[in-house]
mmCIF file of C-alpha atoms and ligand atoms in Angstrom:
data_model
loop_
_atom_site.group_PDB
_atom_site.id
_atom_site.type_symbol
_atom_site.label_atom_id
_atom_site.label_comp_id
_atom_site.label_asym_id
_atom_site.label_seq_id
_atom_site.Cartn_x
_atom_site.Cartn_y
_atom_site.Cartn_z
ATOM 1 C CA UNK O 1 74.663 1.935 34.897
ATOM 2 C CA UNK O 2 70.952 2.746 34.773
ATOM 3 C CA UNK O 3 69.429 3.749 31.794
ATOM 4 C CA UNK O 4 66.607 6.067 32.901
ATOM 5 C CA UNK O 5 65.847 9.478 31.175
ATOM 6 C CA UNK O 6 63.104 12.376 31.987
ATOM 7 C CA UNK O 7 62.237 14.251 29.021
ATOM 8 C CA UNK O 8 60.369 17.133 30.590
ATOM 9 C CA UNK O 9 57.573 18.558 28.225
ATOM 10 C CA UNK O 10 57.574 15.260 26.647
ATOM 11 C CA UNK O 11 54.861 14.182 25.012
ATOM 12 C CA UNK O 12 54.245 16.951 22.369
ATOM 13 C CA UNK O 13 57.062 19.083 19.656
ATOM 14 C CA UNK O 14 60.420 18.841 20.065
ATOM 15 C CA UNK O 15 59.799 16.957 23.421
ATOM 16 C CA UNK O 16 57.820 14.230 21.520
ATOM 17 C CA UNK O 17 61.006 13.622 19.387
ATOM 18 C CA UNK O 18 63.384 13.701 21.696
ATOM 19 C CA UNK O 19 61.817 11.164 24.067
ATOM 20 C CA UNK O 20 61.318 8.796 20.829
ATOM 21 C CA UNK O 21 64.517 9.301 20.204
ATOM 22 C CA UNK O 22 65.591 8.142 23.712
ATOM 23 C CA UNK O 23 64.190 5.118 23.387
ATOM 24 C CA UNK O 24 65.029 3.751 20.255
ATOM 25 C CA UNK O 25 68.342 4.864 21.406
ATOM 26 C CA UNK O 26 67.800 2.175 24.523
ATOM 27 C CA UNK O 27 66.593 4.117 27.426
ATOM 28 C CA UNK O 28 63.461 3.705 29.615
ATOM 29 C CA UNK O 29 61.603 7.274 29.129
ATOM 30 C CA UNK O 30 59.676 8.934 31.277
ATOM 31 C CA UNK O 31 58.089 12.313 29.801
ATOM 32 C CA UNK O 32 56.643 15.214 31.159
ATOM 33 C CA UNK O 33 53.611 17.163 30.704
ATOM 34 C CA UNK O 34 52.038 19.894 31.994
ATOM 35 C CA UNK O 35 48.246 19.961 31.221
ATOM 36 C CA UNK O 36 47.260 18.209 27.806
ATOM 37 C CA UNK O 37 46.386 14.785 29.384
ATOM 38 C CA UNK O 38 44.719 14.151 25.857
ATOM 39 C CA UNK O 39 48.055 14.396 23.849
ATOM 40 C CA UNK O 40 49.800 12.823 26.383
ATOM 41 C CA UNK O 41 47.551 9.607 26.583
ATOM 42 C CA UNK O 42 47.839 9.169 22.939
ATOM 43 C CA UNK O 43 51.122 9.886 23.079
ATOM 44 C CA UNK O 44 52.156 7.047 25.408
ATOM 45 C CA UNK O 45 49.702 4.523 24.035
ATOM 46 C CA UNK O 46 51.566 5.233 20.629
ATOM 47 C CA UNK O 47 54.544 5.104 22.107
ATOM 48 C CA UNK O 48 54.689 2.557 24.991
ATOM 49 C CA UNK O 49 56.398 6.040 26.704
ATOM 50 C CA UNK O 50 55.534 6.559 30.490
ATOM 51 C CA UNK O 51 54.300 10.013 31.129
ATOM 52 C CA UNK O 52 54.237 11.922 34.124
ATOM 53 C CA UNK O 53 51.847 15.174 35.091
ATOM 54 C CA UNK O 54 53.723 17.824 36.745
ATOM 55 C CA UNK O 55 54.205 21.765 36.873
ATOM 56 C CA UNK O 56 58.039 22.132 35.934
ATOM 57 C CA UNK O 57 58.124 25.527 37.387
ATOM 58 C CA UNK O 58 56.577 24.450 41.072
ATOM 59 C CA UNK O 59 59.611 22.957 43.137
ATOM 60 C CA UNK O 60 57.927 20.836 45.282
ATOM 61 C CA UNK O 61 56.049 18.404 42.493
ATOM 62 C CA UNK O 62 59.310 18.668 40.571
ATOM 63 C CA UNK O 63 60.702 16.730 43.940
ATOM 64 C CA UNK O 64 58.049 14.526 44.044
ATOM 65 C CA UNK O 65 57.584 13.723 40.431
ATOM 66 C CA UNK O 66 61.806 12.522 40.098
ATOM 67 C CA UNK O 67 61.255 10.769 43.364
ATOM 68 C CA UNK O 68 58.611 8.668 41.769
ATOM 69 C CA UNK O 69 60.167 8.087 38.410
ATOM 70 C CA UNK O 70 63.372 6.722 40.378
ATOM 71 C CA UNK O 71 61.008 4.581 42.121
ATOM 72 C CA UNK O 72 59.262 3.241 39.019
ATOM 73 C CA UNK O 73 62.044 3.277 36.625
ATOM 74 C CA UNK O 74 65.432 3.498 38.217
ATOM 75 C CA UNK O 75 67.675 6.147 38.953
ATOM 76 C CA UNK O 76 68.094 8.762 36.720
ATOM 77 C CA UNK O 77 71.068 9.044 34.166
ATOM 78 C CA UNK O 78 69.597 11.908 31.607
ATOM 79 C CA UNK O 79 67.643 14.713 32.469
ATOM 80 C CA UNK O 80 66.683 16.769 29.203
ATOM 81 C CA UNK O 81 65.089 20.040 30.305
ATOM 82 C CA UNK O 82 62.743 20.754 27.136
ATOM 83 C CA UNK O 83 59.547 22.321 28.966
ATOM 84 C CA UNK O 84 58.780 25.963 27.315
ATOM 85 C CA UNK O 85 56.170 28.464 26.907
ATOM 86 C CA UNK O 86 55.658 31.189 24.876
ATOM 87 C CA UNK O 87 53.819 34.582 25.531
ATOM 88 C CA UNK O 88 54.744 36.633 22.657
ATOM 89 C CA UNK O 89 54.221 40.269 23.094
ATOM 90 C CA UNK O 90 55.614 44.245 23.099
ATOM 91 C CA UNK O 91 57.588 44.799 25.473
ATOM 92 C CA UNK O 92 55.862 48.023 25.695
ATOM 93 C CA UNK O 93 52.433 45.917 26.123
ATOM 94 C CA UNK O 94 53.264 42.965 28.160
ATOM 95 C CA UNK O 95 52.362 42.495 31.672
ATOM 96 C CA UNK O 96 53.895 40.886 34.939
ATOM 97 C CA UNK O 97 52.619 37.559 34.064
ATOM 98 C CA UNK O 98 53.386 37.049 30.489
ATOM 99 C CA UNK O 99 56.673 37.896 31.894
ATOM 100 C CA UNK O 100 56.877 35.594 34.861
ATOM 101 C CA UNK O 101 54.849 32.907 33.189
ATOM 102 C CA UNK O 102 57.658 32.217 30.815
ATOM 103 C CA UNK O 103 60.558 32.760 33.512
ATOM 104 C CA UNK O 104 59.248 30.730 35.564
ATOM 105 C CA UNK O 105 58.522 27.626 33.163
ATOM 106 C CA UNK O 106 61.432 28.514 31.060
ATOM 107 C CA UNK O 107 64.435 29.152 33.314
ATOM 108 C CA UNK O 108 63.248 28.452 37.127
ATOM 109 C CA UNK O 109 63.116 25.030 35.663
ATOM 110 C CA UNK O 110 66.574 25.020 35.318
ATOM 111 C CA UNK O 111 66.747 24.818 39.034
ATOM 112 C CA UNK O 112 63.387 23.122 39.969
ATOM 113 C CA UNK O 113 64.652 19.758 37.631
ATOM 114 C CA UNK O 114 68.266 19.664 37.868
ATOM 115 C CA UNK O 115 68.659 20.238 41.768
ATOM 116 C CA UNK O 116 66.658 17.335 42.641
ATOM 117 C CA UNK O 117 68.262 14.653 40.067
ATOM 118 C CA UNK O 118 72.412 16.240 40.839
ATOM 119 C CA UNK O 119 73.034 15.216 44.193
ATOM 120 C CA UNK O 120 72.264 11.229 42.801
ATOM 121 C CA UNK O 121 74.585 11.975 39.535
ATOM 122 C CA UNK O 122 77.289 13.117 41.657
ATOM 123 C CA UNK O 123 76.913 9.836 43.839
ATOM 124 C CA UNK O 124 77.197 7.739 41.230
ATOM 125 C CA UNK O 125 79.476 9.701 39.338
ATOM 126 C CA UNK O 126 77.609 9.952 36.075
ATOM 127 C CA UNK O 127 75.035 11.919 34.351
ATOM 128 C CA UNK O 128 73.489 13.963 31.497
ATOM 129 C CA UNK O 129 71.959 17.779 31.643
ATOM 130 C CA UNK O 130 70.572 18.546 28.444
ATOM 131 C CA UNK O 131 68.636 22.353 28.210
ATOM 132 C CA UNK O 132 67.003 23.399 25.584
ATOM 133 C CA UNK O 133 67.710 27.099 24.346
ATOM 134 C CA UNK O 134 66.490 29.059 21.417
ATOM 135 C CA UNK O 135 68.004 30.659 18.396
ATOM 136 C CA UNK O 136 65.773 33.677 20.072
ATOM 137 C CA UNK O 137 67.904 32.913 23.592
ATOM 138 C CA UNK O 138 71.477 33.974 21.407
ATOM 139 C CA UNK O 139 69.824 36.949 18.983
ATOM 140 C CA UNK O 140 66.552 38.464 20.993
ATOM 141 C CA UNK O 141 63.292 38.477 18.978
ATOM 142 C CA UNK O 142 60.989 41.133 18.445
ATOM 143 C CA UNK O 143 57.934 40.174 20.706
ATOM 144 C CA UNK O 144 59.752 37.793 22.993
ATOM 145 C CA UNK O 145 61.915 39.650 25.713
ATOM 146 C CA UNK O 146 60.358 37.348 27.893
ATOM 147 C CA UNK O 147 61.552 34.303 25.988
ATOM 148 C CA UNK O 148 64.643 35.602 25.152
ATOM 149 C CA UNK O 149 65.587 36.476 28.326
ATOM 150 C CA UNK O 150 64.534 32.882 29.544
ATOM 151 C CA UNK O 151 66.213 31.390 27.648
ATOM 152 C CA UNK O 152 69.812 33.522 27.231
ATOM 153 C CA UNK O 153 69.421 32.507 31.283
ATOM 154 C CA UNK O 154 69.335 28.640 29.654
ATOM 155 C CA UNK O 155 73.055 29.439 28.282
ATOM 156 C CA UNK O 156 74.730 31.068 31.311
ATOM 157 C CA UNK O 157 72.889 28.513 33.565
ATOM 158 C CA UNK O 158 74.551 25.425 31.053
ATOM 159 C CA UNK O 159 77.924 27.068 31.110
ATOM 160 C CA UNK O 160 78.008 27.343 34.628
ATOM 161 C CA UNK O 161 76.898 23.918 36.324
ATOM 162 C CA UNK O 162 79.045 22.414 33.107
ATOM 163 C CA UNK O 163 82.063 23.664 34.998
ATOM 164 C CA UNK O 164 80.643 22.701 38.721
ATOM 165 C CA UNK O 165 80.194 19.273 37.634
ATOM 166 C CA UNK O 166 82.660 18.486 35.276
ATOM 167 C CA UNK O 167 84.857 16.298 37.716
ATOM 168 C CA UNK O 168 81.732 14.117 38.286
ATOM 169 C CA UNK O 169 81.392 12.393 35.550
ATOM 170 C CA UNK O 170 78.387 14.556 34.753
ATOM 171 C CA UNK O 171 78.230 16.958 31.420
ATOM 172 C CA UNK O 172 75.734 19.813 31.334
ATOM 173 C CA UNK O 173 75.289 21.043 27.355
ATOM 174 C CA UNK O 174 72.509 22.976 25.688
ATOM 175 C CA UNK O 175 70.742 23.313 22.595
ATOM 176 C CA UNK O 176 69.931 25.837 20.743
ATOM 177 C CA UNK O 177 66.559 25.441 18.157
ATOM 178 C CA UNK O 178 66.248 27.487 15.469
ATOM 179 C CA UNK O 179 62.724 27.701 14.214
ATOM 180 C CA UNK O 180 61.165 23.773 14.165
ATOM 181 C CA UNK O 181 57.722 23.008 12.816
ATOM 182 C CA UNK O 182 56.155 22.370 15.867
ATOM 183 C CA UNK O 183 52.614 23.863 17.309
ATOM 184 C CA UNK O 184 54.422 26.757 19.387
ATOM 185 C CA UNK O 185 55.719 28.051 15.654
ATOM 186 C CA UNK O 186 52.264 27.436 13.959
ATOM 187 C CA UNK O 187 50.935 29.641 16.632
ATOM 188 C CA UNK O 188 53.342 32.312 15.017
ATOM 189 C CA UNK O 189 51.400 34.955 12.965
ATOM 190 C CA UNK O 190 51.274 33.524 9.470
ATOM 191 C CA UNK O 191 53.003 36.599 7.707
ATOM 192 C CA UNK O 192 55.392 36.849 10.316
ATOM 193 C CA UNK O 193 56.392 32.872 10.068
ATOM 194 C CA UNK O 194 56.828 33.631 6.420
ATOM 195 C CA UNK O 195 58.999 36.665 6.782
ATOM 196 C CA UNK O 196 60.925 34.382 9.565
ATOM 197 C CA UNK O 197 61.473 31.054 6.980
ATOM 198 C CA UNK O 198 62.474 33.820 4.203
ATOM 199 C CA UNK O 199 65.553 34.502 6.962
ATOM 200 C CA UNK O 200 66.738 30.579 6.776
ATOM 201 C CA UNK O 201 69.258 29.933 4.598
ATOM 202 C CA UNK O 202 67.939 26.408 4.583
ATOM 203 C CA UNK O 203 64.578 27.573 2.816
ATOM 204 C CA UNK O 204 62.233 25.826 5.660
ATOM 205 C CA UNK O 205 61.880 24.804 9.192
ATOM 206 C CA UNK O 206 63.685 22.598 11.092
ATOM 207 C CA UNK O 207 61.988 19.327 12.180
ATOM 208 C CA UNK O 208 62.270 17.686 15.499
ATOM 209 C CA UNK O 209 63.399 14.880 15.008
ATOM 210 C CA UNK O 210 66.740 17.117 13.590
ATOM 211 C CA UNK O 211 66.787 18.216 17.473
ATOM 212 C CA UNK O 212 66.616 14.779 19.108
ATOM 213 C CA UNK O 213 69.224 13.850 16.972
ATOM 214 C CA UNK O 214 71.405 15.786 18.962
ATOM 215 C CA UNK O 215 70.295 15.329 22.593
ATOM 216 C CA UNK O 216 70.828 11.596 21.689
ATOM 217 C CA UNK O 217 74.204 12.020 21.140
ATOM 218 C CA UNK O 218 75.251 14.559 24.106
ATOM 219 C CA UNK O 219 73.332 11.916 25.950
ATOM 220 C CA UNK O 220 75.813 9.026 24.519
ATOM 221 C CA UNK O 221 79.377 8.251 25.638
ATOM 222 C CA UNK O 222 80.416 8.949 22.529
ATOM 223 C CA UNK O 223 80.126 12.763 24.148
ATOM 224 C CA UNK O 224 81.979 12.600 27.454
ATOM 225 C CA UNK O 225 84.254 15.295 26.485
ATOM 226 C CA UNK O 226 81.148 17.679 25.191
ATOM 227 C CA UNK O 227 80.085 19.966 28.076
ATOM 228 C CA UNK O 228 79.283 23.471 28.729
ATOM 229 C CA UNK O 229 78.799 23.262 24.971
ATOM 230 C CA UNK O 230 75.769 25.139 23.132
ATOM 231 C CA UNK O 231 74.787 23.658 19.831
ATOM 232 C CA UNK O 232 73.206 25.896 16.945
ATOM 233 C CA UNK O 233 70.530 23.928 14.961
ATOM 234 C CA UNK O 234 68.602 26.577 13.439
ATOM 235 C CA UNK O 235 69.632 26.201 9.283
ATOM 236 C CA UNK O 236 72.221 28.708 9.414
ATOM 237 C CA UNK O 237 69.638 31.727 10.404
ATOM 238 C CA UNK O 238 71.612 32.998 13.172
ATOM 239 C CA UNK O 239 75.445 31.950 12.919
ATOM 240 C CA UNK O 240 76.633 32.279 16.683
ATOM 241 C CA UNK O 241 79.411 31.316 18.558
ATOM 242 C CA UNK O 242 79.197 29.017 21.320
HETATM 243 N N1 CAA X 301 59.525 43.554 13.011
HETATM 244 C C1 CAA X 301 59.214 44.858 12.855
HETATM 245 N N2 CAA X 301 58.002 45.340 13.021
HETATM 246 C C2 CAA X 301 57.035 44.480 13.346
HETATM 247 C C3 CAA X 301 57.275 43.114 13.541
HETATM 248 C C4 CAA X 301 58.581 42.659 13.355
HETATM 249 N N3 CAA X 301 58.892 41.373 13.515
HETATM 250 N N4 CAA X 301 56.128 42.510 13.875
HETATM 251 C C5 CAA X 301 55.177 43.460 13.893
HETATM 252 N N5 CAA X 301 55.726 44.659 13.558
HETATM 253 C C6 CAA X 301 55.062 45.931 13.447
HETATM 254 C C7 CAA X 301 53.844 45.857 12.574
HETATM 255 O O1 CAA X 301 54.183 46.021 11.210
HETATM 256 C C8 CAA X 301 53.019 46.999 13.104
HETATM 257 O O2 CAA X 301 53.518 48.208 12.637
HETATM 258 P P1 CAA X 301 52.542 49.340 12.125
HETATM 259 O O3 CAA X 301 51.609 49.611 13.290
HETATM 260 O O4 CAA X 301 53.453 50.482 11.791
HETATM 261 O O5 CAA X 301 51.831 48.752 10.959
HETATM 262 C C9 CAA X 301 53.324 46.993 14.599
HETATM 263 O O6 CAA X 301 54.574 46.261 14.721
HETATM 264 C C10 CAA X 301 52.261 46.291 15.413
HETATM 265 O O7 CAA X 301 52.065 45.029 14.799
HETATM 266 P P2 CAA X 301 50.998 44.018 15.340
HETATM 267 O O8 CAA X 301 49.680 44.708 15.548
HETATM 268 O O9 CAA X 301 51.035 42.815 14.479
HETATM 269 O O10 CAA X 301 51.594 43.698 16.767
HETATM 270 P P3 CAA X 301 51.145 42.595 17.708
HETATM 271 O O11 CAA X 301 51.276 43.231 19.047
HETATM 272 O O12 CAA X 301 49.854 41.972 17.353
HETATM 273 O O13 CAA X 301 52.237 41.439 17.472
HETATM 274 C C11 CAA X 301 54.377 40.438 17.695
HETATM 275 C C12 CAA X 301 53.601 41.731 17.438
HETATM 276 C C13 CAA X 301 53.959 39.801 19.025
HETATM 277 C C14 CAA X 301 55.831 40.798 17.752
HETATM 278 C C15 CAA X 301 54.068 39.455 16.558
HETATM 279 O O14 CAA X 301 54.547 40.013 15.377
HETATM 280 C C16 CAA X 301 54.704 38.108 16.770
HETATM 281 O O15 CAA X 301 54.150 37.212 17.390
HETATM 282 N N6 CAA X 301 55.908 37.895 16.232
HETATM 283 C C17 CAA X 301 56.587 36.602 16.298
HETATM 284 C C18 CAA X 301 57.481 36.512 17.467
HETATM 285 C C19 CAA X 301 58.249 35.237 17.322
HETATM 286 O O16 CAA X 301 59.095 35.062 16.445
HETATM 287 N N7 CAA X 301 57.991 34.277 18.220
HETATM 288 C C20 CAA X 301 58.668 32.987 18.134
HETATM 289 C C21 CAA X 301 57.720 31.914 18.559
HETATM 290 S S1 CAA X 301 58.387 30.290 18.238
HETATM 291 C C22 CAA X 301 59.481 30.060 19.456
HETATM 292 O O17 CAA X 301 59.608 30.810 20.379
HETATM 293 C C23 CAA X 301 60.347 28.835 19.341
HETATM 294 C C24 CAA X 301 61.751 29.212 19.226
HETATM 295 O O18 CAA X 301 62.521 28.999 20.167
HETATM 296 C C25 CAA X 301 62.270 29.762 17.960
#
């Protein structure tokens, strides 16, 4: 079975860690990115990490860009839909395209990635989905009914395809972050971060690494039984079910 993953968003935050993650766990990586060529360089010259430029949200490079990692790696066994933007804001003050910014990288991704890689993981009757959600996707978040939207679409979208593939071989499963010490929560205002850690029952942010963890394992065989699922990693600020 081949042992190719796409970590989309890849090379920076959560997406960083998870496609580390991936490979010391024994696959051949190929990770995402969307314009930082600089962090992404670095990234895969640290790393030894292939990385790949493309616009999650544009359907036709998302064909073209899995078409060319099956070509250079192999054919794909995990697909780990990480890419996300935020465009915090009022409702009452945001515009049309901090709204269809974040659908469209967010949640159109859904489709954009995972239609081109399914019709392969139904052939060979194996695969991984892997979203990533938000604590903010299960609760809403002042400033982010863009986001939250996004990514509450992230759940129903897991739950669904879980079931439509379940007799492939193939498990769909989601994860939901709570707040992880990456650049998109620096960019948080500082008294509002603080007011948000003060929520964690943990006492501090979550770390990515803490994330990959768990995409490593719904990637595994060890989880062939785990699908539709969405796991809560978020320090016990928002206690949700499933
Ligand atoms: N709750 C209640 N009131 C709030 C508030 C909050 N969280 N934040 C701001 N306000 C109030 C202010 O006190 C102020 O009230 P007054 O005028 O009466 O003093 C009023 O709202 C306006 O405040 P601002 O001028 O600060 O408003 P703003 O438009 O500049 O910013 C905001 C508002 C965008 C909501 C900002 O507070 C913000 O960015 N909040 C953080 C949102 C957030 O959590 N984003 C998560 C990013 S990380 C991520 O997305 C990863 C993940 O998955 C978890």
């Amino acid at each position: 079975m081949s042992r190719v993953a796409i970590v989309t968003g890849g090379t920076r935050g959560i997406g960083a860690a998870i496609s580390k993650g991936l490979k010391d766990a024994g696959y051949t990586v190929a990770a995402t990115y969307a314009g930082n060529t600089q962090a992404a360089d670095k990234f895969s010259a640290e790393t030894g990490i292939k990385v790949y430029k493309w616009d999650v949200s544009d359907p036709k490079a998302c064909e073209a860009g899995i078409a060319q990692v099956a070509d250079d790696l192999g054919d794909i066994e995990v697909l780990v839909n990480n890419a996300g933007i935020t465009r915090d804001g009022w409702f009452h003050k945001m515009d049309y395209d901090q709204w269809s910014a974040v659908m469209k990288t967010n949640l159109d991704s859904m489709f954009t990635m995972s239609r081109p890689v399914l019709d392969g993981m139904r052939a060979r009757g194996a695969g991984r989905i892997i979203n990533i959600s938000s604590i903010n996707g299960q609760k809403g978040q002042i400033g982010q009914t863009n986001y939250s939207a996004a990514k509450a679409g992230v759940i129903g979208f897991t739950k669904a395809l879980a079931q439509e593939t379940a007799r492939k071989g193939i498990t769909v499963n989601c994860i939901c972050p709570g707040y992880i010490d990456t650049d998109m929560v620096s960019a948080v205002p500082e008294k509002v971060l603080e007011g948000i850690i003060g929520q964690i029952p943990v006492g501090r942010l979550g770390k990515a690494e803490e994330i990959a963890g768990m995409v490593c394992y719904l990637a595994s065989t060890a989880a062939a039984f785990v699908t539709g699922s969405v796991m809560t990693i978020n320090g016990a600020q928002y206690v949700a079910n499933g």
